[in-house]
JSON list of C-alpha atoms in Angstrom, two decimals:
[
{"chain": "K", "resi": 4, "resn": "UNK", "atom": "CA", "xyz": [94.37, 95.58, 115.36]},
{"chain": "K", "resi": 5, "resn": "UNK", "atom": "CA", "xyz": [92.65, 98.57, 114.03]},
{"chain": "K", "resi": 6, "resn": "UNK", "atom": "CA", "xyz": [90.98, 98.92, 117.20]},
{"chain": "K", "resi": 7, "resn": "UNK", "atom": "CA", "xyz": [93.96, 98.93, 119.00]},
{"chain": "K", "resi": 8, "resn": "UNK", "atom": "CA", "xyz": [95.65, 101.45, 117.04]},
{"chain": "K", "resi": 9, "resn": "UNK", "atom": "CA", "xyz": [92.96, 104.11, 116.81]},
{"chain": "K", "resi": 10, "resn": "UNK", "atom": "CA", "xyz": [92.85, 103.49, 120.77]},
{"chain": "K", "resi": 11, "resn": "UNK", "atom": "CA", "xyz": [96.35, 104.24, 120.86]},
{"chain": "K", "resi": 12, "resn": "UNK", "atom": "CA", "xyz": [95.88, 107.59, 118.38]},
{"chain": "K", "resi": 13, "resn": "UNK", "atom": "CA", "xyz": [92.98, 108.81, 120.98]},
{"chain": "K", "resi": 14, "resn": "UNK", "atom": "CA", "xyz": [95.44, 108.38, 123.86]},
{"chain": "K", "resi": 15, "resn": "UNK", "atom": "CA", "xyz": [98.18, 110.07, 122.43]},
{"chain": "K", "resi": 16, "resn": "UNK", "atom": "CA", "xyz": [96.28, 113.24, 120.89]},
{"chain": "K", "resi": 17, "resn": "UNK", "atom": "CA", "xyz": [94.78, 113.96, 124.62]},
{"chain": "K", "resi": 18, "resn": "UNK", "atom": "CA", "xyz": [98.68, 113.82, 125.67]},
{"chain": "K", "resi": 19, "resn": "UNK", "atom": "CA", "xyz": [99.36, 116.39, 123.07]},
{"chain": "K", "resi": 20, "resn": "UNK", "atom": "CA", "xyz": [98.29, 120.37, 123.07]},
{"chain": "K", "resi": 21, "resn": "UNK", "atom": "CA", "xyz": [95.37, 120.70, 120.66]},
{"chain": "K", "resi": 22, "resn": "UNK", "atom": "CA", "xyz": [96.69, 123.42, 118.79]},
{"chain": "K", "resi": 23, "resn": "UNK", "atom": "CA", "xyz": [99.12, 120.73, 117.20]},
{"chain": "K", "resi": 24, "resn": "UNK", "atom": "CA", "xyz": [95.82, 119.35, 115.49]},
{"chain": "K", "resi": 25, "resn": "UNK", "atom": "CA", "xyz": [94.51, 122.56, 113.53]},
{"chain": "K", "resi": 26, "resn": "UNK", "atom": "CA", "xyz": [94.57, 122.70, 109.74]},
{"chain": "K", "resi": 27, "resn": "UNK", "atom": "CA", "xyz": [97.84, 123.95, 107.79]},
{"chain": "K", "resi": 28, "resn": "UNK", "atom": "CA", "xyz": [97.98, 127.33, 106.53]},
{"chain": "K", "resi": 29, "resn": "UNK", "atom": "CA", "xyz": [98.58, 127.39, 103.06]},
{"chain": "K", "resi": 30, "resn": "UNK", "atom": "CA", "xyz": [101.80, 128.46, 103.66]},
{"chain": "K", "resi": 31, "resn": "UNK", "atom": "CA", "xyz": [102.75, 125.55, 105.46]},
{"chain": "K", "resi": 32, "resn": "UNK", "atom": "CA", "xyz": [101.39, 123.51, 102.43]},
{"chain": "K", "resi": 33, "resn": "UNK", "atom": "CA", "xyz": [102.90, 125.38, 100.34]},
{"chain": "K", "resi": 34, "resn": "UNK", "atom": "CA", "xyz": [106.32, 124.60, 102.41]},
{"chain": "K", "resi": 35, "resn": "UNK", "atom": "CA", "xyz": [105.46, 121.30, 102.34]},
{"chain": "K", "resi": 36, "resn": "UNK", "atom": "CA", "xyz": [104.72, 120.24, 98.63]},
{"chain": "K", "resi": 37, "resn": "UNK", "atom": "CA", "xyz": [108.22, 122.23, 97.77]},
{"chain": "K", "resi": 38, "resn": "UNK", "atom": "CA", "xyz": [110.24, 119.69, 99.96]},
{"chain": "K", "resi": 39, "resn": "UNK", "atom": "CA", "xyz": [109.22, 116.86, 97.82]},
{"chain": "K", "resi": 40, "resn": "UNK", "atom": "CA", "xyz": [109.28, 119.12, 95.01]},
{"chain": "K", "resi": 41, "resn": "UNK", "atom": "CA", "xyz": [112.91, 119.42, 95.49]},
{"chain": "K", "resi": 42, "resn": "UNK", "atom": "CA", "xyz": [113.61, 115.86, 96.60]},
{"chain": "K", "resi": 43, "resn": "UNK", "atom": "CA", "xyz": [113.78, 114.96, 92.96]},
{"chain": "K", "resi": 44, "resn": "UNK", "atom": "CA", "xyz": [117.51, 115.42, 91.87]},
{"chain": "K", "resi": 45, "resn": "UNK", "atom": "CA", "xyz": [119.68, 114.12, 88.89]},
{"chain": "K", "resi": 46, "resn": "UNK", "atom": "CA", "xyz": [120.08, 110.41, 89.71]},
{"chain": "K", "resi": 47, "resn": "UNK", "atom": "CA", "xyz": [116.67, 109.86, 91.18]},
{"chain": "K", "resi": 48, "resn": "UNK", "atom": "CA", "xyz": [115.42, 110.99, 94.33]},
{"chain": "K", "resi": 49, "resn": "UNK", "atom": "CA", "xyz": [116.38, 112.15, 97.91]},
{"chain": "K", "resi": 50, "resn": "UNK", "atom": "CA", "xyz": [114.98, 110.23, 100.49]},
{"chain": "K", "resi": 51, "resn": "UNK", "atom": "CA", "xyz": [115.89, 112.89, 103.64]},
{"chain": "K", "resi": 52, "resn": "UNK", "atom": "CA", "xyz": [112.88, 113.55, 105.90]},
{"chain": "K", "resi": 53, "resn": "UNK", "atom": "CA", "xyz": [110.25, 116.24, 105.79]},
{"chain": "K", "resi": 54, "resn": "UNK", "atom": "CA", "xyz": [111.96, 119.73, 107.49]},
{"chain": "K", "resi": 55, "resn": "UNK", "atom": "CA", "xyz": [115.24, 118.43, 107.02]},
{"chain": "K", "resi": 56, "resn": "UNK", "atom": "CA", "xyz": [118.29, 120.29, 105.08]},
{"chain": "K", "resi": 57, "resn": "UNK", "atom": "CA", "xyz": [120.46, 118.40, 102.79]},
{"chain": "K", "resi": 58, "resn": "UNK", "atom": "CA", "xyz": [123.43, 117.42, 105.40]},
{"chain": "K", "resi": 59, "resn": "UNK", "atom": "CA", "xyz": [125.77, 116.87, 102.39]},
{"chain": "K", "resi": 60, "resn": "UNK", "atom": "CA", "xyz": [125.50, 119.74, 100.54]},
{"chain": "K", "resi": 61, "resn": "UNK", "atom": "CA", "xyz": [123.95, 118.36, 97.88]},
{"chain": "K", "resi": 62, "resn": "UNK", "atom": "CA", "xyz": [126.86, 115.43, 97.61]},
{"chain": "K", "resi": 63, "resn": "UNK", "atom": "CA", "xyz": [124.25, 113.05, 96.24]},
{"chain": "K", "resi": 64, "resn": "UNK", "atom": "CA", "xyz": [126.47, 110.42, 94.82]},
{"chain": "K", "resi": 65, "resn": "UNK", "atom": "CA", "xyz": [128.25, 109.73, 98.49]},
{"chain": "K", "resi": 66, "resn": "UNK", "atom": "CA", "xyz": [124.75, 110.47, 100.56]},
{"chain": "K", "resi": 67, "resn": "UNK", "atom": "CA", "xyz": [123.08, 106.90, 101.79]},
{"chain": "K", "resi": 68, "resn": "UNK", "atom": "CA", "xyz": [119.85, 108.81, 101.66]},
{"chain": "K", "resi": 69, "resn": "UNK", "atom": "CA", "xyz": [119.95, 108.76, 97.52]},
{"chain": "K", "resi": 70, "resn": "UNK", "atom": "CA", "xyz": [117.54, 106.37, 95.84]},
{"chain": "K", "resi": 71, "resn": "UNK", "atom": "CA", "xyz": [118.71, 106.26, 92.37]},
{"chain": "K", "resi": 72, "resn": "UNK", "atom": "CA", "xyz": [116.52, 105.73, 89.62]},
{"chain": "K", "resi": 73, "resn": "UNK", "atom": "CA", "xyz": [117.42, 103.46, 86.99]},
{"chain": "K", "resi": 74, "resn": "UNK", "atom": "CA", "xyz": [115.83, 106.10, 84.20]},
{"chain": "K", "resi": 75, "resn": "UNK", "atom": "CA", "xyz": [119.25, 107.69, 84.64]},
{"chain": "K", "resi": 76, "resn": "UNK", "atom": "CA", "xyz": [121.70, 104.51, 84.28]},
{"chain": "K", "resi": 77, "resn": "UNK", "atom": "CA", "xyz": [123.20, 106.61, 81.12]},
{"chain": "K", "resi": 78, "resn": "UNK", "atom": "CA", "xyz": [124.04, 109.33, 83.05]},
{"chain": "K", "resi": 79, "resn": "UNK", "atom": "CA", "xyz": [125.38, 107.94, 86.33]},
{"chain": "K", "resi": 80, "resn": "UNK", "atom": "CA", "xyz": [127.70, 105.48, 84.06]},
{"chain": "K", "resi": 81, "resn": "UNK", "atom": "CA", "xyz": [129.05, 109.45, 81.70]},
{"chain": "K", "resi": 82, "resn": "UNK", "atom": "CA", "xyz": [129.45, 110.62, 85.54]},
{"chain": "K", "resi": 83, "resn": "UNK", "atom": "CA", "xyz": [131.83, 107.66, 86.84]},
{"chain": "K", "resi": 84, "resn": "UNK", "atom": "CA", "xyz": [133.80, 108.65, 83.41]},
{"chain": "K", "resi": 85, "resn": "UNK", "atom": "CA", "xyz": [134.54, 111.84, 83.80]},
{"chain": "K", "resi": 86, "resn": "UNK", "atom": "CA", "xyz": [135.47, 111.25, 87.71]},
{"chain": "K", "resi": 87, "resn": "UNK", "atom": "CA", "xyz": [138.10, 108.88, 86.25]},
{"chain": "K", "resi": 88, "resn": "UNK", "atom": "CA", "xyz": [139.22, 111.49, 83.77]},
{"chain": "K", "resi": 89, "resn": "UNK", "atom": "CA", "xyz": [139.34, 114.03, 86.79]},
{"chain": "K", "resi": 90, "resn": "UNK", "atom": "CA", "xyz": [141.11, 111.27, 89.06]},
{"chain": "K", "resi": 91, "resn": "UNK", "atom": "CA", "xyz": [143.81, 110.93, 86.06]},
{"chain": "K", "resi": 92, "resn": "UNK", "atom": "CA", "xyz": [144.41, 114.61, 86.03]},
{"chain": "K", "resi": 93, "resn": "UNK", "atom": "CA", "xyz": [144.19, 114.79, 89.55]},
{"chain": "K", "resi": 94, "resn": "UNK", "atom": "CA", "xyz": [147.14, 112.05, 90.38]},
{"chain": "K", "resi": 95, "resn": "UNK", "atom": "CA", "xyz": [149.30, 114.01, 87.38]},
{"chain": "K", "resi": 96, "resn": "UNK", "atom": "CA", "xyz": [149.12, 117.31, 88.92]},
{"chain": "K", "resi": 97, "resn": "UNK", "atom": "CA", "xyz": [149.74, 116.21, 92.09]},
{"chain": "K", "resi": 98, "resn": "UNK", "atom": "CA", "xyz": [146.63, 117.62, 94.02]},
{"chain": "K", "resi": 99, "resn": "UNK", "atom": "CA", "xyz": [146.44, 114.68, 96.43]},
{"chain": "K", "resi": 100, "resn": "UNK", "atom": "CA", "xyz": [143.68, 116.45, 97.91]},
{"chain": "K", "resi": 101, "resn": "UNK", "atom": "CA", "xyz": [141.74, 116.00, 95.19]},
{"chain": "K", "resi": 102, "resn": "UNK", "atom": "CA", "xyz": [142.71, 112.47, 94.45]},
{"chain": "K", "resi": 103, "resn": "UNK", "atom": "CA", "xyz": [141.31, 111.30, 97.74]},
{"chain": "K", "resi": 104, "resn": "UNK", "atom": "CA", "xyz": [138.24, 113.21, 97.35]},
{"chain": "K", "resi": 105, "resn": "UNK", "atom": "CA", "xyz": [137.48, 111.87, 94.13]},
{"chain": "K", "resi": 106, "resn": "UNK", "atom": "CA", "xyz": [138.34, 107.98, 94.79]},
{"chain": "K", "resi": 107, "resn": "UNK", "atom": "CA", "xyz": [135.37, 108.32, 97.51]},
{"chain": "K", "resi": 108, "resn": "UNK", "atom": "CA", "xyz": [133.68, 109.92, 94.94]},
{"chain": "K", "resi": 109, "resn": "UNK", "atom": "CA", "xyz": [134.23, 107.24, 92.52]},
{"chain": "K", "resi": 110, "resn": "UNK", "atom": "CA", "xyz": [133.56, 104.12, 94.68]},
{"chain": "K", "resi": 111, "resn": "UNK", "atom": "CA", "xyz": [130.05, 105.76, 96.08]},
{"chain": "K", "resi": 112, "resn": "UNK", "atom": "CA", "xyz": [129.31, 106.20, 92.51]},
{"chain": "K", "resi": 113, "resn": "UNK", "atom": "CA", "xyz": [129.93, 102.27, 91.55]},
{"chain": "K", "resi": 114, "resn": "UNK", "atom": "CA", "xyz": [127.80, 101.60, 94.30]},
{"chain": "K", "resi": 115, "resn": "UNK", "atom": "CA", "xyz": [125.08, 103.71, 93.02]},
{"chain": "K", "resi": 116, "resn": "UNK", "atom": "CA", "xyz": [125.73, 102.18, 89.84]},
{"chain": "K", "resi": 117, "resn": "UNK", "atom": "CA", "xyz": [125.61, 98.80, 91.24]},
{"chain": "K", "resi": 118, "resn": "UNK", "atom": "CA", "xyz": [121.91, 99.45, 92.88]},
{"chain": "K", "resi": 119, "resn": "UNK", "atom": "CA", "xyz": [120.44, 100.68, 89.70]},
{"chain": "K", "resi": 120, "resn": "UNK", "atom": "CA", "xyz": [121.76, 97.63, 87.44]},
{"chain": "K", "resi": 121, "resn": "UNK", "atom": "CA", "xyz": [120.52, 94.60, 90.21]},
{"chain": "K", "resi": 122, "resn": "UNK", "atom": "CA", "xyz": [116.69, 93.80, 89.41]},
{"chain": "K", "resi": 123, "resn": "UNK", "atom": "CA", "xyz": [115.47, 91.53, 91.88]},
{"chain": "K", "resi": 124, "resn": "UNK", "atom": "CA", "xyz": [112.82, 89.19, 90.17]},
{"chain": "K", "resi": 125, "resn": "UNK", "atom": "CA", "xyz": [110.43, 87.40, 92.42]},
{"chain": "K", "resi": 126, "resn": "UNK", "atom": "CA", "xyz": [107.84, 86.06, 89.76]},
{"chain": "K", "resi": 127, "resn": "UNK", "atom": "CA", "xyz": [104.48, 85.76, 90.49]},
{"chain": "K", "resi": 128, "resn": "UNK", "atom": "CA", "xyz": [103.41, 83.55, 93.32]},
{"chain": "K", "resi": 129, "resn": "UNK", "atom": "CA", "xyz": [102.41, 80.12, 92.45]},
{"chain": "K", "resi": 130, "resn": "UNK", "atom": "CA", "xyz": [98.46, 79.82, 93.36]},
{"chain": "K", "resi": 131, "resn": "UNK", "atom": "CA", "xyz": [97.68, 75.71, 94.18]},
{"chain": "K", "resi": 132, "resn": "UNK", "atom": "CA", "xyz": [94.65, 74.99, 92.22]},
{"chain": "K", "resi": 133, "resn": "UNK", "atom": "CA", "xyz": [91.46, 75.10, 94.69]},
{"chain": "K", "resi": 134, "resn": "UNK", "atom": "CA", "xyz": [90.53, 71.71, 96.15]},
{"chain": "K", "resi": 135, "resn": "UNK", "atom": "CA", "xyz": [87.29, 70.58, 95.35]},
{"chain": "K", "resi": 136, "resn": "UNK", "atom": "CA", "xyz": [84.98, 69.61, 98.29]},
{"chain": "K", "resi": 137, "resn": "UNK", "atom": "CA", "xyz": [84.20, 65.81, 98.82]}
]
């Protein structure tokens, strides 16, 4: 398999324009380290690709690409309270606007919630005691 693969790296860098295969400048390390520097957010971390903007303007709580961590279970759950506090306010006042933005808010919030709190526990792997030869 390894074969195979390096085979098919060979192939594809004579495909590509050698310049693509010179060393960074440290610039462009620089640049690099500082997206994954600033993947780490509140709730965990983003999981957008290298050289791409945040497309929600920093929306973490409704972005797919969040991966919370459960470190910050206290503070996701003091969040989802003060959303409902806002929501309360919201549906007195009348700013309907608001209301809907916040429900959204609220229900990508329990689902955050929800992926911190499940633990999946697979055990360890049961080993069948070795077979003695006959």
């Amino acid at each position: 398999m390894l074969r195979h693969y390096r085979a098919f790296l060979a192939r594809r860098r004579q495909l590509r324009p050698s310049e693509e295969y010179r060393d960074p400048t440290l610039e462009e390390w620089e640049e690099f380290h500082q997206h994954f520097a600033k993947r780490k957010v509140e709730l965990g971390t983003c999981g957008r690709g290298y050289g791409t903007p945040c497309a929600h303007e920093h929306a973490c709580l409704r972005c797919l690409l969040l991966q919370p961590d459960p470190a910050q279970k206290h503070r996701l759950d003091e969040i989802i309270v003060n959303l409902r506090e806002r929501l309360a306010e919201a549906n007195e006042r009348g700013w309907l606007g608001e209301v809907e933005g916040l429900e959204i808010t609220i229900v990508a919030a329990e689902r955050k919630l929800a992926s911190m709190t499940r633990q999946i526990n697979l055990g360890m792997p049961a080993i069948p005691p070795r077979r003695q030869p006959n």
